[in-house]
């Protein structure tokens, strides 16, 4: 499991300076960072009942990422949500610069040029929580049952160990976010999300 999934609620970072002896003050000025563009809520496309949602919040040159996956009654992600997977801790990632790169957004697609914001992520030790009307838990796994008689099962690993110093990156093309992993000097797409 990758140490990050990115999406969040923007946290504006403000810096201000005090006023003079007359009690006046200068309004605080908002700082900017390449990470500003990632703040918000992002969702993956439907993949066999499931939609992943990332929430990214920015603070200075760091982002905090929480994620969840919702499993729908129907394979096309319609109908009721019958299972939801969340983790007990959020990942944090620190900005490490921007590089020009070329990525293949989906298998078989033509490569596109992007600016990759390089990040180093950390994720504390954490557990998964799987809840919903279609969820059952047996020794070692949760299963999410669908009305058509099929199911998705997720291994219960107990407590996942902390992960530190995980290298990766993010890139934007319009309203599309690419979650990336470095492979030598190339970048591989791990996830594709659209801003909600």
PDB file of C-alpha atoms in Angstrom:
ATOM      1  CA  UNK A   1       0.000   0.000   0.000  1.00  0.00           C
ATOM      2  CA  UNK A   2       1.460   3.337  -1.032  1.00  0.00           C
ATOM      3  CA  UNK A   3       2.085   5.783   1.802  1.00  0.00           C
ATOM      4  CA  UNK A   4      -0.027   8.455   0.245  1.00  0.00           C
ATOM      5  CA  UNK A   5      -3.259   9.115  -1.403  1.00  0.00           C
ATOM      6  CA  UNK A   6      -3.752  12.778  -2.001  1.00  0.00           C
ATOM      7  CA  UNK A   7      -6.760  14.966  -1.446  1.00  0.00           C
ATOM      8  CA  UNK A   8      -7.653  17.533   1.083  1.00  0.00           C
ATOM      9  CA  UNK A   9      -9.253  20.578   2.457  1.00  0.00           C
ATOM     10  CA  UNK A  10      -7.145  23.649   1.763  1.00  0.00           C
ATOM     11  CA  UNK A  11      -5.419  25.204   4.750  1.00  0.00           C
ATOM     12  CA  UNK A  12      -4.329  28.729   3.910  1.00  0.00           C
ATOM     13  CA  UNK A  13      -0.982  29.722   5.311  1.00  0.00           C
ATOM     14  CA  UNK A  14      -0.828  33.366   6.207  1.00  0.00           C
ATOM     15  CA  UNK A  15       2.103  35.463   7.256  1.00  0.00           C
ATOM     16  CA  UNK A  16       1.586  38.899   8.750  1.00  0.00           C
ATOM     17  CA  UNK A  17       3.582  41.707  10.141  1.00  0.00           C
ATOM     18  CA  UNK A  18       2.686  43.795  13.148  1.00  0.00           C
ATOM     19  CA  UNK A  19       1.627  47.418  12.900  1.00  0.00           C
ATOM     20  CA  UNK A  20       3.353  50.493  14.205  1.00  0.00           C
ATOM     21  CA  UNK A  21       2.808  52.192  17.525  1.00  0.00           C
ATOM     22  CA  UNK A  22      -0.444  53.784  16.281  1.00  0.00           C
ATOM     23  CA  UNK A  23      -2.301  50.454  16.440  1.00  0.00           C
ATOM     24  CA  UNK A  24      -2.576  50.032  12.645  1.00  0.00           C
ATOM     25  CA  UNK A  25      -1.517  46.792  10.996  1.00  0.00           C
ATOM     26  CA  UNK A  26      -0.817  45.444   7.543  1.00  0.00           C
ATOM     27  CA  UNK A  27      -3.218  42.706   6.365  1.00  0.00           C
ATOM     28  CA  UNK A  28      -1.606  39.264   6.280  1.00  0.00           C
ATOM     29  CA  UNK A  29      -0.326  38.132   2.891  1.00  0.00           C
ATOM     30  CA  UNK A  30      -1.115  34.635   1.654  1.00  0.00           C
ATOM     31  CA  UNK A  31       1.896  32.509   0.802  1.00  0.00           C
ATOM     32  CA  UNK A  32       1.938  30.466  -2.376  1.00  0.00           C
ATOM     33  CA  UNK A  33       3.381  27.077  -3.148  1.00  0.00           C
ATOM     34  CA  UNK A  34       3.180  24.631  -6.053  1.00  0.00           C
ATOM     35  CA  UNK A  35       1.196  22.464  -3.626  1.00  0.00           C
ATOM     36  CA  UNK A  36      -1.682  25.005  -3.494  1.00  0.00           C
ATOM     37  CA  UNK A  37      -3.179  23.539  -6.676  1.00  0.00           C
ATOM     38  CA  UNK A  38      -3.590  20.098  -5.071  1.00  0.00           C
ATOM     39  CA  UNK A  39      -5.680  21.189  -2.100  1.00  0.00           C
ATOM     40  CA  UNK A  40      -9.212  19.880  -2.360  1.00  0.00           C
ATOM     41  CA  UNK A  41     -11.161  16.698  -2.896  1.00  0.00           C
ATOM     42  CA  UNK A  42     -10.296  14.333  -5.758  1.00  0.00           C
ATOM     43  CA  UNK A  43     -12.017  11.149  -6.938  1.00  0.00           C
ATOM     44  CA  UNK A  44     -10.879   8.251  -9.096  1.00  0.00           C
ATOM     45  CA  UNK A  45     -12.949   6.809 -11.912  1.00  0.00           C
ATOM     46  CA  UNK A  46     -15.153   3.850 -11.031  1.00  0.00           C
ATOM     47  CA  UNK A  47     -13.285   0.540 -11.038  1.00  0.00           C
ATOM     48  CA  UNK A  48     -15.365  -2.589 -10.394  1.00  0.00           C
ATOM     49  CA  UNK A  49     -17.723  -1.159  -7.738  1.00  0.00           C
ATOM     50  CA  UNK A  50     -15.117   1.176  -6.176  1.00  0.00           C
ATOM     51  CA  UNK A  51     -14.320   4.888  -6.194  1.00  0.00           C
ATOM     52  CA  UNK A  52     -11.300   6.190  -4.269  1.00  0.00           C
ATOM     53  CA  UNK A  53     -11.494   9.704  -2.820  1.00  0.00           C
ATOM     54  CA  UNK A  54      -8.508  11.744  -1.701  1.00  0.00           C
ATOM     55  CA  UNK A  55      -8.628  14.887   0.412  1.00  0.00           C
ATOM     56  CA  UNK A  56      -5.492  17.043   0.371  1.00  0.00           C
ATOM     57  CA  UNK A  57      -4.842  19.914   2.772  1.00  0.00           C
ATOM     58  CA  UNK A  58      -1.816  22.186   2.417  1.00  0.00           C
ATOM     59  CA  UNK A  59       0.267  23.800   5.129  1.00  0.00           C
ATOM     60  CA  UNK A  60       3.472  25.606   4.065  1.00  0.00           C
ATOM     61  CA  UNK A  61       5.480  23.152   1.893  1.00  0.00           C
ATOM     62  CA  UNK A  62       3.660  20.103   3.256  1.00  0.00           C
ATOM     63  CA  UNK A  63       0.383  18.433   2.372  1.00  0.00           C
ATOM     64  CA  UNK A  64      -1.738  16.108   4.464  1.00  0.00           C
ATOM     65  CA  UNK A  65      -3.590  13.402   2.594  1.00  0.00           C
ATOM     66  CA  UNK A  66      -6.561  11.371   3.766  1.00  0.00           C
ATOM     67  CA  UNK A  67      -8.232   8.750   1.654  1.00  0.00           C
ATOM     68  CA  UNK A  68     -11.247   6.506   1.515  1.00  0.00           C
ATOM     69  CA  UNK A  69     -12.675   3.990  -0.907  1.00  0.00           C
ATOM     70  CA  UNK A  70     -16.411   3.572  -1.343  1.00  0.00           C
ATOM     71  CA  UNK A  71     -17.799   0.314  -2.738  1.00  0.00           C
ATOM     72  CA  UNK A  72     -21.159   0.582  -4.526  1.00  0.00           C
ATOM     73  CA  UNK A  73     -23.901  -2.019  -4.978  1.00  0.00           C
ATOM     74  CA  UNK A  74     -23.438  -2.000  -8.761  1.00  0.00           C
ATOM     75  CA  UNK A  75     -20.203  -2.556 -10.704  1.00  0.00           C
ATOM     76  CA  UNK A  76     -20.665   0.812 -12.489  1.00  0.00           C
ATOM     77  CA  UNK A  77     -20.584   2.582  -9.084  1.00  0.00           C
ATOM     78  CA  UNK A  78     -24.292   3.276  -8.926  1.00  0.00           C
ATOM     79  CA  UNK A  79     -26.733   2.289  -6.236  1.00  0.00           C
ATOM     80  CA  UNK A  80     -26.109   2.360  -2.515  1.00  0.00           C
ATOM     81  CA  UNK A  81     -22.655   2.414  -0.947  1.00  0.00           C
ATOM     82  CA  UNK A  82     -22.358  -1.028   0.678  1.00  0.00           C
ATOM     83  CA  UNK A  83     -18.805  -0.693   2.018  1.00  0.00           C
ATOM     84  CA  UNK A  84     -16.316   2.037   2.906  1.00  0.00           C
ATOM     85  CA  UNK A  85     -12.606   1.612   3.617  1.00  0.00           C
ATOM     86  CA  UNK A  86     -10.699   4.265   5.586  1.00  0.00           C
ATOM     87  CA  UNK A  87      -7.372   4.287   7.378  1.00  0.00           C
ATOM     88  CA  UNK A  88      -6.748   5.525  10.912  1.00  0.00           C
ATOM     89  CA  UNK A  89      -3.928   7.938  10.011  1.00  0.00           C
ATOM     90  CA  UNK A  90      -3.268  10.440   7.252  1.00  0.00           C
ATOM     91  CA  UNK A  91      -0.107  10.656   5.167  1.00  0.00           C
ATOM     92  CA  UNK A  92       1.996  13.817   5.076  1.00  0.00           C
ATOM     93  CA  UNK A  93       4.237  14.765   2.179  1.00  0.00           C
ATOM     94  CA  UNK A  94       6.911  17.441   1.858  1.00  0.00           C
ATOM     95  CA  UNK A  95       7.659  19.327  -1.363  1.00  0.00           C
ATOM     96  CA  UNK A  96      11.116  18.642  -2.878  1.00  0.00           C
ATOM     97  CA  UNK A  97      11.093  20.638  -6.112  1.00  0.00           C
ATOM     98  CA  UNK A  98       9.548  20.474  -9.557  1.00  0.00           C
ATOM     99  CA  UNK A  99      10.823  18.660 -12.662  1.00  0.00           C
ATOM    100  CA  UNK A 100       9.666  18.435 -16.264  1.00  0.00           C
ATOM    101  CA  UNK A 101       8.693  14.904 -17.252  1.00  0.00           C
ATOM    102  CA  UNK A 102       6.654  12.822 -19.644  1.00  0.00           C
ATOM    103  CA  UNK A 103       4.057  10.349 -18.369  1.00  0.00           C
ATOM    104  CA  UNK A 104       1.706   7.805 -19.900  1.00  0.00           C
ATOM    105  CA  UNK A 105      -1.631   8.674 -18.249  1.00  0.00           C
ATOM    106  CA  UNK A 106      -3.294   5.310 -18.912  1.00  0.00           C
ATOM    107  CA  UNK A 107      -2.031   2.042 -20.451  1.00  0.00           C
ATOM    108  CA  UNK A 108      -1.791   2.377 -24.215  1.00  0.00           C
ATOM    109  CA  UNK A 109      -2.243   6.173 -24.212  1.00  0.00           C
ATOM    110  CA  UNK A 110       0.231   8.572 -25.777  1.00  0.00           C
ATOM    111  CA  UNK A 111       2.754  10.161 -23.422  1.00  0.00           C
ATOM    112  CA  UNK A 112       2.039  13.706 -22.250  1.00  0.00           C
ATOM    113  CA  UNK A 113       4.416  16.356 -20.871  1.00  0.00           C
ATOM    114  CA  UNK A 114       3.837  17.386 -17.240  1.00  0.00           C
ATOM    115  CA  UNK A 115       5.513  19.263 -14.420  1.00  0.00           C
ATOM    116  CA  UNK A 116       6.003  16.826 -11.540  1.00  0.00           C
ATOM    117  CA  UNK A 117       6.021  18.213  -8.012  1.00  0.00           C
ATOM    118  CA  UNK A 118       8.376  15.830  -6.209  1.00  0.00           C
ATOM    119  CA  UNK A 119       7.344  14.774  -2.695  1.00  0.00           C
ATOM    120  CA  UNK A 120       8.631  12.720   0.205  1.00  0.00           C
ATOM    121  CA  UNK A 121       5.797  11.071   2.139  1.00  0.00           C
ATOM    122  CA  UNK A 122       5.423   9.646   5.630  1.00  0.00           C
ATOM    123  CA  UNK A 123       2.580   7.570   7.004  1.00  0.00           C
ATOM    124  CA  UNK A 124       2.340   6.633  10.698  1.00  0.00           C
ATOM    125  CA  UNK A 125       1.475   3.116  11.782  1.00  0.00           C
ATOM    126  CA  UNK A 126      -2.212   2.690  11.045  1.00  0.00           C
ATOM    127  CA  UNK A 127      -5.140   0.318  10.746  1.00  0.00           C
ATOM    128  CA  UNK A 128      -7.922  -0.040   8.188  1.00  0.00           C
ATOM    129  CA  UNK A 129     -11.587   0.301   8.975  1.00  0.00           C
ATOM    130  CA  UNK A 130     -14.125  -1.379   6.691  1.00  0.00           C
ATOM    131  CA  UNK A 131     -17.766  -0.523   7.394  1.00  0.00           C
ATOM    132  CA  UNK A 132     -21.099  -0.713   5.631  1.00  0.00           C
ATOM    133  CA  UNK A 133     -24.238  -2.773   5.111  1.00  0.00           C
ATOM    134  CA  UNK A 134     -22.490  -5.287   2.835  1.00  0.00           C
ATOM    135  CA  UNK A 135     -19.442  -5.852   5.076  1.00  0.00           C
ATOM    136  CA  UNK A 136     -18.666  -8.999   7.014  1.00  0.00           C
ATOM    137  CA  UNK A 137     -15.474  -9.696   8.962  1.00  0.00           C
ATOM    138  CA  UNK A 138     -13.964 -13.129   9.363  1.00  0.00           C
ATOM    139  CA  UNK A 139     -10.580 -14.124  10.667  1.00  0.00           C
ATOM    140  CA  UNK A 140      -8.024 -12.288   8.550  1.00  0.00           C
ATOM    141  CA  UNK A 141     -10.309 -10.429   6.144  1.00  0.00           C
ATOM    142  CA  UNK A 142     -13.293  -8.208   5.473  1.00  0.00           C
ATOM    143  CA  UNK A 143     -15.610  -9.021   2.586  1.00  0.00           C
ATOM    144  CA  UNK A 144     -18.002  -6.616   0.873  1.00  0.00           C
ATOM    145  CA  UNK A 145     -20.984  -8.414  -0.686  1.00  0.00           C
ATOM    146  CA  UNK A 146     -22.866  -7.074  -3.715  1.00  0.00           C
ATOM    147  CA  UNK A 147     -26.498  -7.737  -4.712  1.00  0.00           C
ATOM    148  CA  UNK A 148     -25.376  -9.756  -7.768  1.00  0.00           C
ATOM    149  CA  UNK A 149     -23.789 -12.380  -5.485  1.00  0.00           C
ATOM    150  CA  UNK A 150     -20.149 -11.355  -6.002  1.00  0.00           C
ATOM    151  CA  UNK A 151     -17.894  -9.822  -3.365  1.00  0.00           C
ATOM    152  CA  UNK A 152     -14.615  -8.019  -2.792  1.00  0.00           C
ATOM    153  CA  UNK A 153     -12.400  -9.183   0.075  1.00  0.00           C
ATOM    154  CA  UNK A 154      -9.704  -7.132   1.786  1.00  0.00           C
ATOM    155  CA  UNK A 155      -7.022  -8.744   3.924  1.00  0.00           C
ATOM    156  CA  UNK A 156      -6.998  -7.617   7.553  1.00  0.00           C
ATOM    157  CA  UNK A 157      -3.318  -6.945   8.269  1.00  0.00           C
ATOM    158  CA  UNK A 158      -3.981  -5.560  11.746  1.00  0.00           C
ATOM    159  CA  UNK A 159      -1.648  -2.616  12.270  1.00  0.00           C
ATOM    160  CA  UNK A 160       0.314  -1.563   9.195  1.00  0.00           C
ATOM    161  CA  UNK A 161       3.848  -0.397  10.007  1.00  0.00           C
ATOM    162  CA  UNK A 162       4.858   3.237   9.609  1.00  0.00           C
ATOM    163  CA  UNK A 163       6.375   4.235   6.284  1.00  0.00           C
ATOM    164  CA  UNK A 164       8.899   7.062   6.069  1.00  0.00           C
ATOM    165  CA  UNK A 165      10.783   8.753   3.270  1.00  0.00           C
ATOM    166  CA  UNK A 166       8.604   7.367   0.456  1.00  0.00           C
ATOM    167  CA  UNK A 167       9.514   9.216  -2.771  1.00  0.00           C
ATOM    168  CA  UNK A 168       6.800  10.132  -5.231  1.00  0.00           C
ATOM    169  CA  UNK A 169       5.175  13.025  -7.002  1.00  0.00           C
ATOM    170  CA  UNK A 170       2.026  14.701  -8.184  1.00  0.00           C
ATOM    171  CA  UNK A 171       1.187  16.339 -11.505  1.00  0.00           C
ATOM    172  CA  UNK A 172      -1.816  18.249 -12.802  1.00  0.00           C
ATOM    173  CA  UNK A 173      -3.304  18.517 -16.285  1.00  0.00           C
ATOM    174  CA  UNK A 174      -6.385  20.737 -16.086  1.00  0.00           C
ATOM    175  CA  UNK A 175      -8.661  19.156 -13.466  1.00  0.00           C
ATOM    176  CA  UNK A 176      -6.850  15.797 -13.561  1.00  0.00           C
ATOM    177  CA  UNK A 177      -4.383  14.828 -10.818  1.00  0.00           C
ATOM    178  CA  UNK A 178      -1.765  12.125 -11.406  1.00  0.00           C
ATOM    179  CA  UNK A 179      -0.284  10.299  -8.398  1.00  0.00           C
ATOM    180  CA  UNK A 180       3.225   9.249  -9.496  1.00  0.00           C
ATOM    181  CA  UNK A 181       6.119   7.027  -8.463  1.00  0.00           C
ATOM    182  CA  UNK A 182       9.684   7.573  -9.674  1.00  0.00           C
ATOM    183  CA  UNK A 183      11.196   4.727 -11.677  1.00  0.00           C
ATOM    184  CA  UNK A 184      14.778   5.815 -12.284  1.00  0.00           C
ATOM    185  CA  UNK A 185      14.450   9.074 -14.222  1.00  0.00           C
ATOM    186  CA  UNK A 186      10.925   8.159 -15.420  1.00  0.00           C
ATOM    187  CA  UNK A 187       7.605   8.611 -13.622  1.00  0.00           C
ATOM    188  CA  UNK A 188       4.910   5.923 -13.421  1.00  0.00           C
ATOM    189  CA  UNK A 189       1.216   6.752 -12.916  1.00  0.00           C
ATOM    190  CA  UNK A 190      -0.168   5.044  -9.782  1.00  0.00           C
ATOM    191  CA  UNK A 191      -3.540   6.779  -9.758  1.00  0.00           C
ATOM    192  CA  UNK A 192      -5.652   9.237 -11.749  1.00  0.00           C
ATOM    193  CA  UNK A 193      -8.126  11.528  -9.966  1.00  0.00           C
ATOM    194  CA  UNK A 194     -10.513  14.301 -10.985  1.00  0.00           C
ATOM    195  CA  UNK A 195     -11.263  17.317  -8.808  1.00  0.00           C
ATOM    196  CA  UNK A 196     -14.720  17.212  -7.223  1.00  0.00           C
TER     197      UNK A 196
END
